[in-house]
PDB file of C-alpha atoms and ligand atoms in Angstrom:
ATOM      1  CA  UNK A   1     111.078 105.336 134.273  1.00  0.00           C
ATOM      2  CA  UNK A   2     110.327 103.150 131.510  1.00  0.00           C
ATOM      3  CA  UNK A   3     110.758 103.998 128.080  1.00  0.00           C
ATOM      4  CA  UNK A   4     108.481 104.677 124.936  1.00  0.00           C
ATOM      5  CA  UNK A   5     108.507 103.620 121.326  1.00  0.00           C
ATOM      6  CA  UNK A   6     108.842 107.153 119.483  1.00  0.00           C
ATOM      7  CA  UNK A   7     107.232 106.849 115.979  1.00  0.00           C
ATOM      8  CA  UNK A   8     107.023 110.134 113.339  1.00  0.00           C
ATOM      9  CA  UNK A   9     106.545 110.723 109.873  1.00  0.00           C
ATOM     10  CA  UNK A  10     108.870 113.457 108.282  1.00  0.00           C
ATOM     11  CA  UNK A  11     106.153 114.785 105.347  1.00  0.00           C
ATOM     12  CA  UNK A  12     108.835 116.540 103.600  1.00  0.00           C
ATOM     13  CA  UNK A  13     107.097 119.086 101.211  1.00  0.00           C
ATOM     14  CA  UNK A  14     104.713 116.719 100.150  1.00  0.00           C
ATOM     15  CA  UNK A  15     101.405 118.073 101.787  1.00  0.00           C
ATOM     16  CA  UNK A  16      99.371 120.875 101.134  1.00  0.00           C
ATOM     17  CA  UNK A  17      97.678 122.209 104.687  1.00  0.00           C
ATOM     18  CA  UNK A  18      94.284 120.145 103.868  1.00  0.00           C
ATOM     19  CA  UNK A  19      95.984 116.671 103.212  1.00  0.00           C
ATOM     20  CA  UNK A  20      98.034 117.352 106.821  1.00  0.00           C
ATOM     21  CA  UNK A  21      94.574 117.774 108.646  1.00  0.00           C
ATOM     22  CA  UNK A  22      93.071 114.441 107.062  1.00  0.00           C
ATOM     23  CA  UNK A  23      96.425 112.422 107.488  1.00  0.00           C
ATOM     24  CA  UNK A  24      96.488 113.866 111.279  1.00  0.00           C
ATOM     25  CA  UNK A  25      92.809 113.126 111.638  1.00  0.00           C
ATOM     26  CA  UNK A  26      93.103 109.596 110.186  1.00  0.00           C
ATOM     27  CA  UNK A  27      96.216 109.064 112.685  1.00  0.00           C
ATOM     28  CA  UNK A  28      93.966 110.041 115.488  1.00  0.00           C
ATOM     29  CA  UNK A  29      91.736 107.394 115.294  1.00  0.00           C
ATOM     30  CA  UNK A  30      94.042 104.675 115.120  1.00  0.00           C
ATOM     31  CA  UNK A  31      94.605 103.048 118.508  1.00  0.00           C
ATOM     32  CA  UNK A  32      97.846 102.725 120.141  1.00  0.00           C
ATOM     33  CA  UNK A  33      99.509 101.690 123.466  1.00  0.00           C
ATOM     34  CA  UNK A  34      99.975 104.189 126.348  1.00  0.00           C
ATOM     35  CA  UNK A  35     103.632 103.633 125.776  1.00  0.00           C
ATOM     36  CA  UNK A  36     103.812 105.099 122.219  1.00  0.00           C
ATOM     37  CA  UNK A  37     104.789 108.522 121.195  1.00  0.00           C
ATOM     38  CA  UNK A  38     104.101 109.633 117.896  1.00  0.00           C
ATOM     39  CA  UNK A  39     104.481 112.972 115.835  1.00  0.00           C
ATOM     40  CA  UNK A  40     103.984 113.950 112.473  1.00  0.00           C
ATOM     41  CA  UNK A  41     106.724 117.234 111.149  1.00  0.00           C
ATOM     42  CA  UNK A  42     104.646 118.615 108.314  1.00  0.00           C
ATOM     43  CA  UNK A  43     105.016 121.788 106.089  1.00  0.00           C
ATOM     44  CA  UNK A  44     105.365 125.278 107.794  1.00  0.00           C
ATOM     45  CA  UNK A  45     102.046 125.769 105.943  1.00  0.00           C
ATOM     46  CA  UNK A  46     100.157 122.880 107.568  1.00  0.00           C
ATOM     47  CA  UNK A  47     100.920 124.419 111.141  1.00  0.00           C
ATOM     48  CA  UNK A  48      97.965 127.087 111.522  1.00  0.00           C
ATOM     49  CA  UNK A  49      95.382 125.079 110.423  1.00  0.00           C
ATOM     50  CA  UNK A  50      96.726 122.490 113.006  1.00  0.00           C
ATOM     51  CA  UNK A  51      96.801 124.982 115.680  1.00  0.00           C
ATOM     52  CA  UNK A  52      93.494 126.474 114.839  1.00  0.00           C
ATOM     53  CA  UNK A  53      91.637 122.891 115.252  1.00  0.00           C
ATOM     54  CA  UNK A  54      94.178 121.774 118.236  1.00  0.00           C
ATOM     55  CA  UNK A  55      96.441 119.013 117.206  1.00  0.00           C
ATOM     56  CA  UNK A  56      94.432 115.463 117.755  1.00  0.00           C
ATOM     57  CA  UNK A  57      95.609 114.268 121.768  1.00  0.00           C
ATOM     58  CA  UNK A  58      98.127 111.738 121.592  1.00  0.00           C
ATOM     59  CA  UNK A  59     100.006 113.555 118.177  1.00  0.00           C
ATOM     60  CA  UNK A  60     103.063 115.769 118.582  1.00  0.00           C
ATOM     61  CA  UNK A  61     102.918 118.498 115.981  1.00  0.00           C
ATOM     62  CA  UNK A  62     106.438 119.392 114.573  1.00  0.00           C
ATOM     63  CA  UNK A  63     108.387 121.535 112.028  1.00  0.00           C
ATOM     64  CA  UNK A  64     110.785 120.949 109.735  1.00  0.00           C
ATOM     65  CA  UNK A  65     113.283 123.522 110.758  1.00  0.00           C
ATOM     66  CA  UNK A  66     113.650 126.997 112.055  1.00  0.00           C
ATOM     67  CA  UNK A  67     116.122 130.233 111.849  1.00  0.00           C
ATOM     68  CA  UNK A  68     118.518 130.682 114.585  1.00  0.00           C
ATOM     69  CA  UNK A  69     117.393 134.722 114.906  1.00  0.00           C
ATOM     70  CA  UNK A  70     114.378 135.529 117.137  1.00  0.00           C
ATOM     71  CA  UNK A  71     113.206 138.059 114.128  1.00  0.00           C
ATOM     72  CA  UNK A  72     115.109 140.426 111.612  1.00  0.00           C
ATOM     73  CA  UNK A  73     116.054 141.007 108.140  1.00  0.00           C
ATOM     74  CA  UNK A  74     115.678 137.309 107.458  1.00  0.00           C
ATOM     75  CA  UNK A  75     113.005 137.207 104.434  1.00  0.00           C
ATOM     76  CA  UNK A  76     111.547 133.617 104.034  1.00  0.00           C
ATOM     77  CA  UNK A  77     112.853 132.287 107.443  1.00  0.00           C
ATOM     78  CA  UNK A  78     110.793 131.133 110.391  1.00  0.00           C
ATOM     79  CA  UNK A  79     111.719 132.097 114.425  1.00  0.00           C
ATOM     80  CA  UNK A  80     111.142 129.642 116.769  1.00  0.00           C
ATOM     81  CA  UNK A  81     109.438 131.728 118.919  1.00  0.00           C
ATOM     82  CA  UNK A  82     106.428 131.977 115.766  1.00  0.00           C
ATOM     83  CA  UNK A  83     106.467 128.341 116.056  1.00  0.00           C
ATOM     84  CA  UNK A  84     106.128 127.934 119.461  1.00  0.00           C
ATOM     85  CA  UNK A  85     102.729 130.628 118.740  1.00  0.00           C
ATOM     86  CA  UNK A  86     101.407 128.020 116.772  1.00  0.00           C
ATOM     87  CA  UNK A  87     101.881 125.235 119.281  1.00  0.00           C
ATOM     88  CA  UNK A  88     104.463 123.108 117.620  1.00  0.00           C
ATOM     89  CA  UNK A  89     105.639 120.406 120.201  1.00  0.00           C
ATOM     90  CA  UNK A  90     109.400 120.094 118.363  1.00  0.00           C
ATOM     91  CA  UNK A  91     111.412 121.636 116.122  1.00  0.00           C
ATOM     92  CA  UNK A  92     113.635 119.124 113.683  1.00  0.00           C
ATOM     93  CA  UNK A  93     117.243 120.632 112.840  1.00  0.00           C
ATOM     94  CA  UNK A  94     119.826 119.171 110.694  1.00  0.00           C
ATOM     95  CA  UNK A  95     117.661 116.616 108.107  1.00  0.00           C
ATOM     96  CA  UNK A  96     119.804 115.594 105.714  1.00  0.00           C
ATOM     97  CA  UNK A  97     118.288 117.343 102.967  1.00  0.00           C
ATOM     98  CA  UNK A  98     118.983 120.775 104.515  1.00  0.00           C
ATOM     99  CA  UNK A  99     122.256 119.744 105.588  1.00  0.00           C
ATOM    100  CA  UNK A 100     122.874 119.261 102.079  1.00  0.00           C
ATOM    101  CA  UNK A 101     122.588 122.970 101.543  1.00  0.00           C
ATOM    102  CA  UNK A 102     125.796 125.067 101.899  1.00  0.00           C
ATOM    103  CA  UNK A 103     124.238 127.612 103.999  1.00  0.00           C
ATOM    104  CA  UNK A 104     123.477 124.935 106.867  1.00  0.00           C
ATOM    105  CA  UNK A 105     126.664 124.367 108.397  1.00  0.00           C
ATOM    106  CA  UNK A 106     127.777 122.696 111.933  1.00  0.00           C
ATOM    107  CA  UNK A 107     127.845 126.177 113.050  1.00  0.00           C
ATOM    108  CA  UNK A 108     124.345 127.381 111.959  1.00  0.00           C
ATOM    109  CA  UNK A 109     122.929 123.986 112.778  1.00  0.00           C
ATOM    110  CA  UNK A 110     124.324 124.813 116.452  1.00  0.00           C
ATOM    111  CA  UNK A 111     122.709 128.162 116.472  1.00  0.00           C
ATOM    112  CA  UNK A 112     119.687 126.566 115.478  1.00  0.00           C
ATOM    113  CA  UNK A 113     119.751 124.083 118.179  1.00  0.00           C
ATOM    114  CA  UNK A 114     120.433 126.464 120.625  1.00  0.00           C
ATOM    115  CA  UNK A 115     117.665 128.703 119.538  1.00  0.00           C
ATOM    116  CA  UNK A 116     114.820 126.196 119.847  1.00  0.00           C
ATOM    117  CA  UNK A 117     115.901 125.537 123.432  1.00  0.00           C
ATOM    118  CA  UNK A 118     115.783 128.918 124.311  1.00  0.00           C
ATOM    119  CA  UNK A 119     112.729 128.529 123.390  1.00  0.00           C
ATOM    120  CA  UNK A 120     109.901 125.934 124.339  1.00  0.00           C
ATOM    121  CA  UNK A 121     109.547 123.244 122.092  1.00  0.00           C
ATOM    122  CA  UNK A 122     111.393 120.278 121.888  1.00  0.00           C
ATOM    123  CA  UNK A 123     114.292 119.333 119.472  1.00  0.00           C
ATOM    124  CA  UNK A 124     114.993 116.678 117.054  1.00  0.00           C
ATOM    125  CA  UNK A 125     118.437 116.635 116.184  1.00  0.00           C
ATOM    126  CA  UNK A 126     119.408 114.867 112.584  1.00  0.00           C
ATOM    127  CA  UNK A 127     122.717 113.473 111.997  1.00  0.00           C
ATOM    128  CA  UNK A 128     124.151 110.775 110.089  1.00  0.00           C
ATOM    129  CA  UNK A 129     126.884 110.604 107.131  1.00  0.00           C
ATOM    130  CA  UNK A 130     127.229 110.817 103.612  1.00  0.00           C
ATOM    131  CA  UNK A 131     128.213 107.637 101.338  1.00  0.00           C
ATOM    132  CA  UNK A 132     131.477 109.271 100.107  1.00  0.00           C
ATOM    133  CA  UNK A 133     131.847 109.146 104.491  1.00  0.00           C
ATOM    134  CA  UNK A 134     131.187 105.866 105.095  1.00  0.00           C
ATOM    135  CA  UNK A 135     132.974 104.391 102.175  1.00  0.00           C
ATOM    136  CA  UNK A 136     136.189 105.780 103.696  1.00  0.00           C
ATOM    137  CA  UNK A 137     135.316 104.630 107.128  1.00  0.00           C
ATOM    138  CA  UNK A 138     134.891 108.124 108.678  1.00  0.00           C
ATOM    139  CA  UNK A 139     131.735 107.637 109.414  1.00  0.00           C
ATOM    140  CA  UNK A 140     132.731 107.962 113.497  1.00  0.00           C
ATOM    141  CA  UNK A 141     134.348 111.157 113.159  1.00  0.00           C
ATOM    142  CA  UNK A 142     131.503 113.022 110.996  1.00  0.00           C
ATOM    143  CA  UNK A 143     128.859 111.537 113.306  1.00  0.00           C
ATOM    144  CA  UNK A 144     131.361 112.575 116.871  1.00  0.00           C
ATOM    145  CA  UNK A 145     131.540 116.240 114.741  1.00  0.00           C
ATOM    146  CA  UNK A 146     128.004 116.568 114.079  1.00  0.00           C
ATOM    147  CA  UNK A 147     127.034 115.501 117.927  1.00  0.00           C
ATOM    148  CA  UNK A 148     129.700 117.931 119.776  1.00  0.00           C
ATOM    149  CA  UNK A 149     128.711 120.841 117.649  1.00  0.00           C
ATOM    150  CA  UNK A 150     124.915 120.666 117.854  1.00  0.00           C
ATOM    151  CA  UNK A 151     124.444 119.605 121.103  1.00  0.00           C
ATOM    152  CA  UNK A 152     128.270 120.655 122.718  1.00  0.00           C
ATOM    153  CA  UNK A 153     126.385 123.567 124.641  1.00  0.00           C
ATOM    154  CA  UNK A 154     123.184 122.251 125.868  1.00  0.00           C
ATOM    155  CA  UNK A 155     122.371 122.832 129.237  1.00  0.00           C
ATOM    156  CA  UNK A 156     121.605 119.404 131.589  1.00  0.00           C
ATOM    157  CA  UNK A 157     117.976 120.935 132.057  1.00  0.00           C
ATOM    158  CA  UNK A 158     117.504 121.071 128.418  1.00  0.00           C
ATOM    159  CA  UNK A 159     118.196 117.477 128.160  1.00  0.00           C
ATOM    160  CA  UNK A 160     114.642 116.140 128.592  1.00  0.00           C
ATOM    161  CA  UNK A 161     113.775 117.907 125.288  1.00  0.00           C
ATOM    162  CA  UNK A 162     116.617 116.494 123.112  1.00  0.00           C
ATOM    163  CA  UNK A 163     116.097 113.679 120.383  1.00  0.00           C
ATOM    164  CA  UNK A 164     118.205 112.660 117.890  1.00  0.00           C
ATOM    165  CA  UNK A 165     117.479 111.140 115.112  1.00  0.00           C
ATOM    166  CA  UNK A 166     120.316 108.658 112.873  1.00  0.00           C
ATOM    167  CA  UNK A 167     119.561 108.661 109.216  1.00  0.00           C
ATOM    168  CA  UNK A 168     122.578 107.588 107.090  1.00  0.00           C
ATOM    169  CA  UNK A 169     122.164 110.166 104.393  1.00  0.00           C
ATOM    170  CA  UNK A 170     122.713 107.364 101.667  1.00  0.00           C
ATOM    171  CA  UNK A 171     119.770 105.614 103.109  1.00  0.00           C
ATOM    172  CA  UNK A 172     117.609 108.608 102.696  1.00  0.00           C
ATOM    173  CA  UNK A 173     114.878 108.808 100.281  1.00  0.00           C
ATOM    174  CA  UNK A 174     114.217 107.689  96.490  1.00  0.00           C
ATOM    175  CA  UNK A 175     117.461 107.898  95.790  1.00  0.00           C
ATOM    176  CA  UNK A 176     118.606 105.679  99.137  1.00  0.00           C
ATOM    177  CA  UNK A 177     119.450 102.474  99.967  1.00  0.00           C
ATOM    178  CA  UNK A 178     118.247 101.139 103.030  1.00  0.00           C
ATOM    179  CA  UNK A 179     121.010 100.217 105.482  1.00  0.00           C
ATOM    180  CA  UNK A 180     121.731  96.549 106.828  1.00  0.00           C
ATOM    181  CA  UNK A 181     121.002  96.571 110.380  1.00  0.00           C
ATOM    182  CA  UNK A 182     125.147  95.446 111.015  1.00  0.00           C
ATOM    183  CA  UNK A 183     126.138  98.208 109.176  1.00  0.00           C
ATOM    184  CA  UNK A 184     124.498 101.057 111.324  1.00  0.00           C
ATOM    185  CA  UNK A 185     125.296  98.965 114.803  1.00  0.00           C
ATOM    186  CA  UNK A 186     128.662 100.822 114.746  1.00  0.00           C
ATOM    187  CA  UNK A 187     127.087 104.103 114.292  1.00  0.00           C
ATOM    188  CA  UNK A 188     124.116 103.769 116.656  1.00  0.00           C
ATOM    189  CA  UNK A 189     127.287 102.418 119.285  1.00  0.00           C
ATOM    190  CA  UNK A 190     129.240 105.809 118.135  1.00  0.00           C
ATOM    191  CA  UNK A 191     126.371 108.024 119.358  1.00  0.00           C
ATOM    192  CA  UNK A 192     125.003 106.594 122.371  1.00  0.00           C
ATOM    193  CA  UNK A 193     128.983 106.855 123.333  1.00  0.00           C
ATOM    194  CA  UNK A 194     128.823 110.607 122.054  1.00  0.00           C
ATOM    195  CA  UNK A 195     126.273 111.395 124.083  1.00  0.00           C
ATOM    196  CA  UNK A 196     127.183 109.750 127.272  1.00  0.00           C
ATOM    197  CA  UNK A 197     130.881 111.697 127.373  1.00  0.00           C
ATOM    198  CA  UNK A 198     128.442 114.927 126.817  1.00  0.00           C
ATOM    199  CA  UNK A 199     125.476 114.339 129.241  1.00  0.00           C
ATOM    200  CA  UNK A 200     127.031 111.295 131.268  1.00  0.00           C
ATOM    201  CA  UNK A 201     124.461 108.722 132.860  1.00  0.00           C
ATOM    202  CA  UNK A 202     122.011 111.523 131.771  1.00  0.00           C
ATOM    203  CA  UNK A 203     122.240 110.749 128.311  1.00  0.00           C
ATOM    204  CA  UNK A 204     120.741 107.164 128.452  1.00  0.00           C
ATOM    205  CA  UNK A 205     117.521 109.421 128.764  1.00  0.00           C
ATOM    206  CA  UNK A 206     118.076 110.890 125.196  1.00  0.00           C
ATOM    207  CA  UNK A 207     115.458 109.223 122.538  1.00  0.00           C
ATOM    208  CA  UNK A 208     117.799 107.656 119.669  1.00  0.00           C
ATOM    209  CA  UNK A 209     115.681 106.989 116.433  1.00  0.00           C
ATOM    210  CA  UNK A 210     116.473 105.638 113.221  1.00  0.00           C
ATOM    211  CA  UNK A 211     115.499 106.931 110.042  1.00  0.00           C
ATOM    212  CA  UNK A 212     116.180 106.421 106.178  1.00  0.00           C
ATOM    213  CA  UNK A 213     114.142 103.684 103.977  1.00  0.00           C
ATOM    214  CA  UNK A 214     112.502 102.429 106.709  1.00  0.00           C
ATOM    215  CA  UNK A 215     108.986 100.315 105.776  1.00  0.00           C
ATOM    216  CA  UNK A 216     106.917  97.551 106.837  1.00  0.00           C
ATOM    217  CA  UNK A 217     109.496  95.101 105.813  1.00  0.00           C
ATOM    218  CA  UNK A 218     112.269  95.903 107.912  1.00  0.00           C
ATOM    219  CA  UNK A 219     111.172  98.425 110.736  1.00  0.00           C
ATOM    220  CA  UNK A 220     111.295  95.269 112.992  1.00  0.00           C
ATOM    221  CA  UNK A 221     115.377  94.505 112.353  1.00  0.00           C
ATOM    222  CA  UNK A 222     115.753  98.396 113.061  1.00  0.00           C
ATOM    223  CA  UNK A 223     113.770  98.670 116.245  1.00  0.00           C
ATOM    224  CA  UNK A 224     115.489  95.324 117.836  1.00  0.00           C
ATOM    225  CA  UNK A 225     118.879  96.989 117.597  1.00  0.00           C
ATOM    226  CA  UNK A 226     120.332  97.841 120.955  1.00  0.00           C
ATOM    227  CA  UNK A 227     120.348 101.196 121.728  1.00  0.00           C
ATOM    228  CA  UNK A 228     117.299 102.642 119.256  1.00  0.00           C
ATOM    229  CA  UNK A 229     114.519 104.247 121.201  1.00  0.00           C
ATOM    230  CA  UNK A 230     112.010 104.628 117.878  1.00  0.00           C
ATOM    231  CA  UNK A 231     111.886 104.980 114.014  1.00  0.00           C
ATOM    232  CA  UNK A 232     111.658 107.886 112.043  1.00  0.00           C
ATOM    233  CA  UNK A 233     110.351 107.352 108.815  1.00  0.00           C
ATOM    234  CA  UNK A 234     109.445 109.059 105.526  1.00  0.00           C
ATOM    235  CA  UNK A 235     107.568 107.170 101.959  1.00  0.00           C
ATOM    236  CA  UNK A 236     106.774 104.650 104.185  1.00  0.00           C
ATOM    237  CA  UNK A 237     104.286 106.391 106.852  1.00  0.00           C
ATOM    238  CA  UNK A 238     102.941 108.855 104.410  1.00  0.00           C
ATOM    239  CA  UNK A 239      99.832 107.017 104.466  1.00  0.00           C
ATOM    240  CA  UNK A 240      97.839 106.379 107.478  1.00  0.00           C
ATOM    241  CA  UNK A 241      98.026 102.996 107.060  1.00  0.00           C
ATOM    242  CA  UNK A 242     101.250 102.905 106.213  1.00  0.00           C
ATOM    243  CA  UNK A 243     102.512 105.099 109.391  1.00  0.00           C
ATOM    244  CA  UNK A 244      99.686 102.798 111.815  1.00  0.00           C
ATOM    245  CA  UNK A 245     101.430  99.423 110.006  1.00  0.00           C
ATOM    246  CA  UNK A 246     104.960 100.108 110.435  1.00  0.00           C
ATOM    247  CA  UNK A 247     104.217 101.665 113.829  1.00  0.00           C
ATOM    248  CA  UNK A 248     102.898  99.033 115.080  1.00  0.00           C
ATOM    249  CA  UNK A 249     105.455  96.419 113.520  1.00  0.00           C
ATOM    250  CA  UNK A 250     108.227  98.218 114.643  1.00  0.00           C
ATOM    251  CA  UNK A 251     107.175  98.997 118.371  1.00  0.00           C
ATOM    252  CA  UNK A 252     106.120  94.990 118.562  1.00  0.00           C
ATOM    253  CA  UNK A 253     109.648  93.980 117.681  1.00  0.00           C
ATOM    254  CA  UNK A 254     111.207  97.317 119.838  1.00  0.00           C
ATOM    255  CA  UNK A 255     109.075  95.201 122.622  1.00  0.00           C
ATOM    256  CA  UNK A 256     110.589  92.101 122.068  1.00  0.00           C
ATOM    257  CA  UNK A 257     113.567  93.237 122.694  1.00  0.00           C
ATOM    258  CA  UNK A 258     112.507  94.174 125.685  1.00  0.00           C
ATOM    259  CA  UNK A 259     113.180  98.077 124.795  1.00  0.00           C
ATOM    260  CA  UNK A 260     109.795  98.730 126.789  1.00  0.00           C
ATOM    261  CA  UNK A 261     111.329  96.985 130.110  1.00  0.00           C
ATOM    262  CA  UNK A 262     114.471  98.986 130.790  1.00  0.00           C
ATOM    263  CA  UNK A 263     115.684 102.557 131.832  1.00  0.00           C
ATOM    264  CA  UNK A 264     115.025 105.042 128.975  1.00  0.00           C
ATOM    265  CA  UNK A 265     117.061 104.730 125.865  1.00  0.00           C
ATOM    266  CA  UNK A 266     118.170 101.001 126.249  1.00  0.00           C
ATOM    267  CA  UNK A 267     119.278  98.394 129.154  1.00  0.00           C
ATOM    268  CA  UNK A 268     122.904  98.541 130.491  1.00  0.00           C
ATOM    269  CA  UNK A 269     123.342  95.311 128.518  1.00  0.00           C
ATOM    270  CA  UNK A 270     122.827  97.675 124.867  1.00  0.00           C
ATOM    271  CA  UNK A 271     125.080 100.190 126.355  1.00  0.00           C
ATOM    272  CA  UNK A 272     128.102  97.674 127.238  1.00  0.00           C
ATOM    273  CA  UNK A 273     130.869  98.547 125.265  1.00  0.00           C
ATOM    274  CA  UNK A 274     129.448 101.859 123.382  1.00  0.00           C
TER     275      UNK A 274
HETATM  276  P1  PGA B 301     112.516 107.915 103.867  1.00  0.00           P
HETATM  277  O1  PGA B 301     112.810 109.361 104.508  1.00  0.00           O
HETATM  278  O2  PGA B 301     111.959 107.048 104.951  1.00  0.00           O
HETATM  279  O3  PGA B 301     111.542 108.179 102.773  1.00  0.00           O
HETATM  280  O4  PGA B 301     113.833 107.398 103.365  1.00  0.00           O
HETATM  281  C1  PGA B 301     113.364 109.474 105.778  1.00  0.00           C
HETATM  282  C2  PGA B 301     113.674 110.907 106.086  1.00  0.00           C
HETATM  283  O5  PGA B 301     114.077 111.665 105.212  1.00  0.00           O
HETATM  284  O6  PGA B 301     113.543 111.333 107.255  1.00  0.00           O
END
């Protein structure tokens, strides 16, 4: 099986349900190569008017998170299972920016995970570590604790509907710097090896993309690194010409490197010594 180029836009809690429908509409009529997927994670509030017109073929429809609970005494929360009613293709769990508030802890983050594939839709796993983290070099052991808690207890059936996503929580946002591409090499390394003592062989399957700052300018140095399956992106693809330009930058130099040509999730070669 050869691989694809995952692309999606994270819209944060930037769109009200009508801007969603044009951005997805605009999206749709962009052309891309059979070997691209791409999904857009809007508000909770964009979803039913998504569902209602059927999400545009060729666009995964996400959300931005879920409760672990299938229903209860939860006021303001979201089951999976009412996602999966509106015909969200994956759930995202762990972005950095709920991570950041006390209530969503390894623990509840691995509830979460393990309610979404209970259910149907996929999962998009966030991880990544803090500046304070990095700056004292324990950037391997947050990223090794995030990964064995989350996904520790998935199932090698579930497998084919895990993604993870790397965003180095300094990188994130206004507020972020983006990362030099040698800097995150170690991390991406860290993971891929994470996920091959969980899964084994199995886990060369596993989508790895990388998120925070990414643009126009450098999605290319991102998507040549060894061992990144796709980009996940914010500011940048919150246009639709921004998301078609750094799509199509980024899967050009992902092809370069010859990500398209190899087993799923990078050649043996990306993999030696992770
Ligand atoms: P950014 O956001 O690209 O705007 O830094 C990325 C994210 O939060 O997923």
């Amino acid at each position: 099986m050869t691989a694809r180029f995952h692309f999606g836009t994270n819209l944060k809690m930037h769109t009200a349900a009508p801007e969603t429908r044009a951005f997805v509409t605009a999206l749709a009529a962009q052309t891309v190569d059979a070997g691209v997927r791409r999904f857009v994670i809007p508000p909770y509030t964009s979803l039913q008017g998504l569902a209602a017109i059927g999400a545009p073929a060729g666009i995964e429809i996400g959300a931005q998170n879920a409760h672990f609970a299938a229903s209860g005494a939860y006021t303001g929360e979201i089951s999976v299972g009412m996602l999966a009613a509106l015909d969200v293709d994956l759930i995202m769990i762990g972005h950095a920016e709920r991570r950041a508030l006390p209530t969503e802890t390894d623990d509840v983050i691995a509830r979460k995970v393990a309610a979404v594939l209970g259910g149907t839709p996929d999962l998009l796993l966030c991880v990544g570590e803090r500046m304070a983290e990095r700056r004292a070099l324990e950037f391997t052991d947050v990223l090794r604790r995030q990964l064995i808690s989350a996904l520790g207890s998935v199932r090698p059936e579930q497998l084919s509907r895990v993604q993870v996503a790397y965003e180095p929580v300094w990188s994130i946002g206004e507020s972020g710097v983006a990362a030099e591409p040698e800097d995150i090499t170690p991390a991406i390394a860290t993971i891929r090896s994470v996920l091959a003592e969980l899964f084994g062989k199995a886990a060369r399957a596993v989508p790895l993309l990388y998120g925070g700052s990414v643009n126009r300018d450098n999605c290319a140095d991102y998507a040549v690194l060894g061992g990144i399956d796709g980009l996940f992106v914010g500011r940048a693809a919150w246009s639709a010409d921004g998301f078609g330009a750094v799509l199509a930058r980024g899967h050009e130099a992902w092809k370069l490197r010859g990500g398209d040509t190899v087993e799923a999730g990078g050649s043996d070669a990306d993999r030696a010594g992770m």
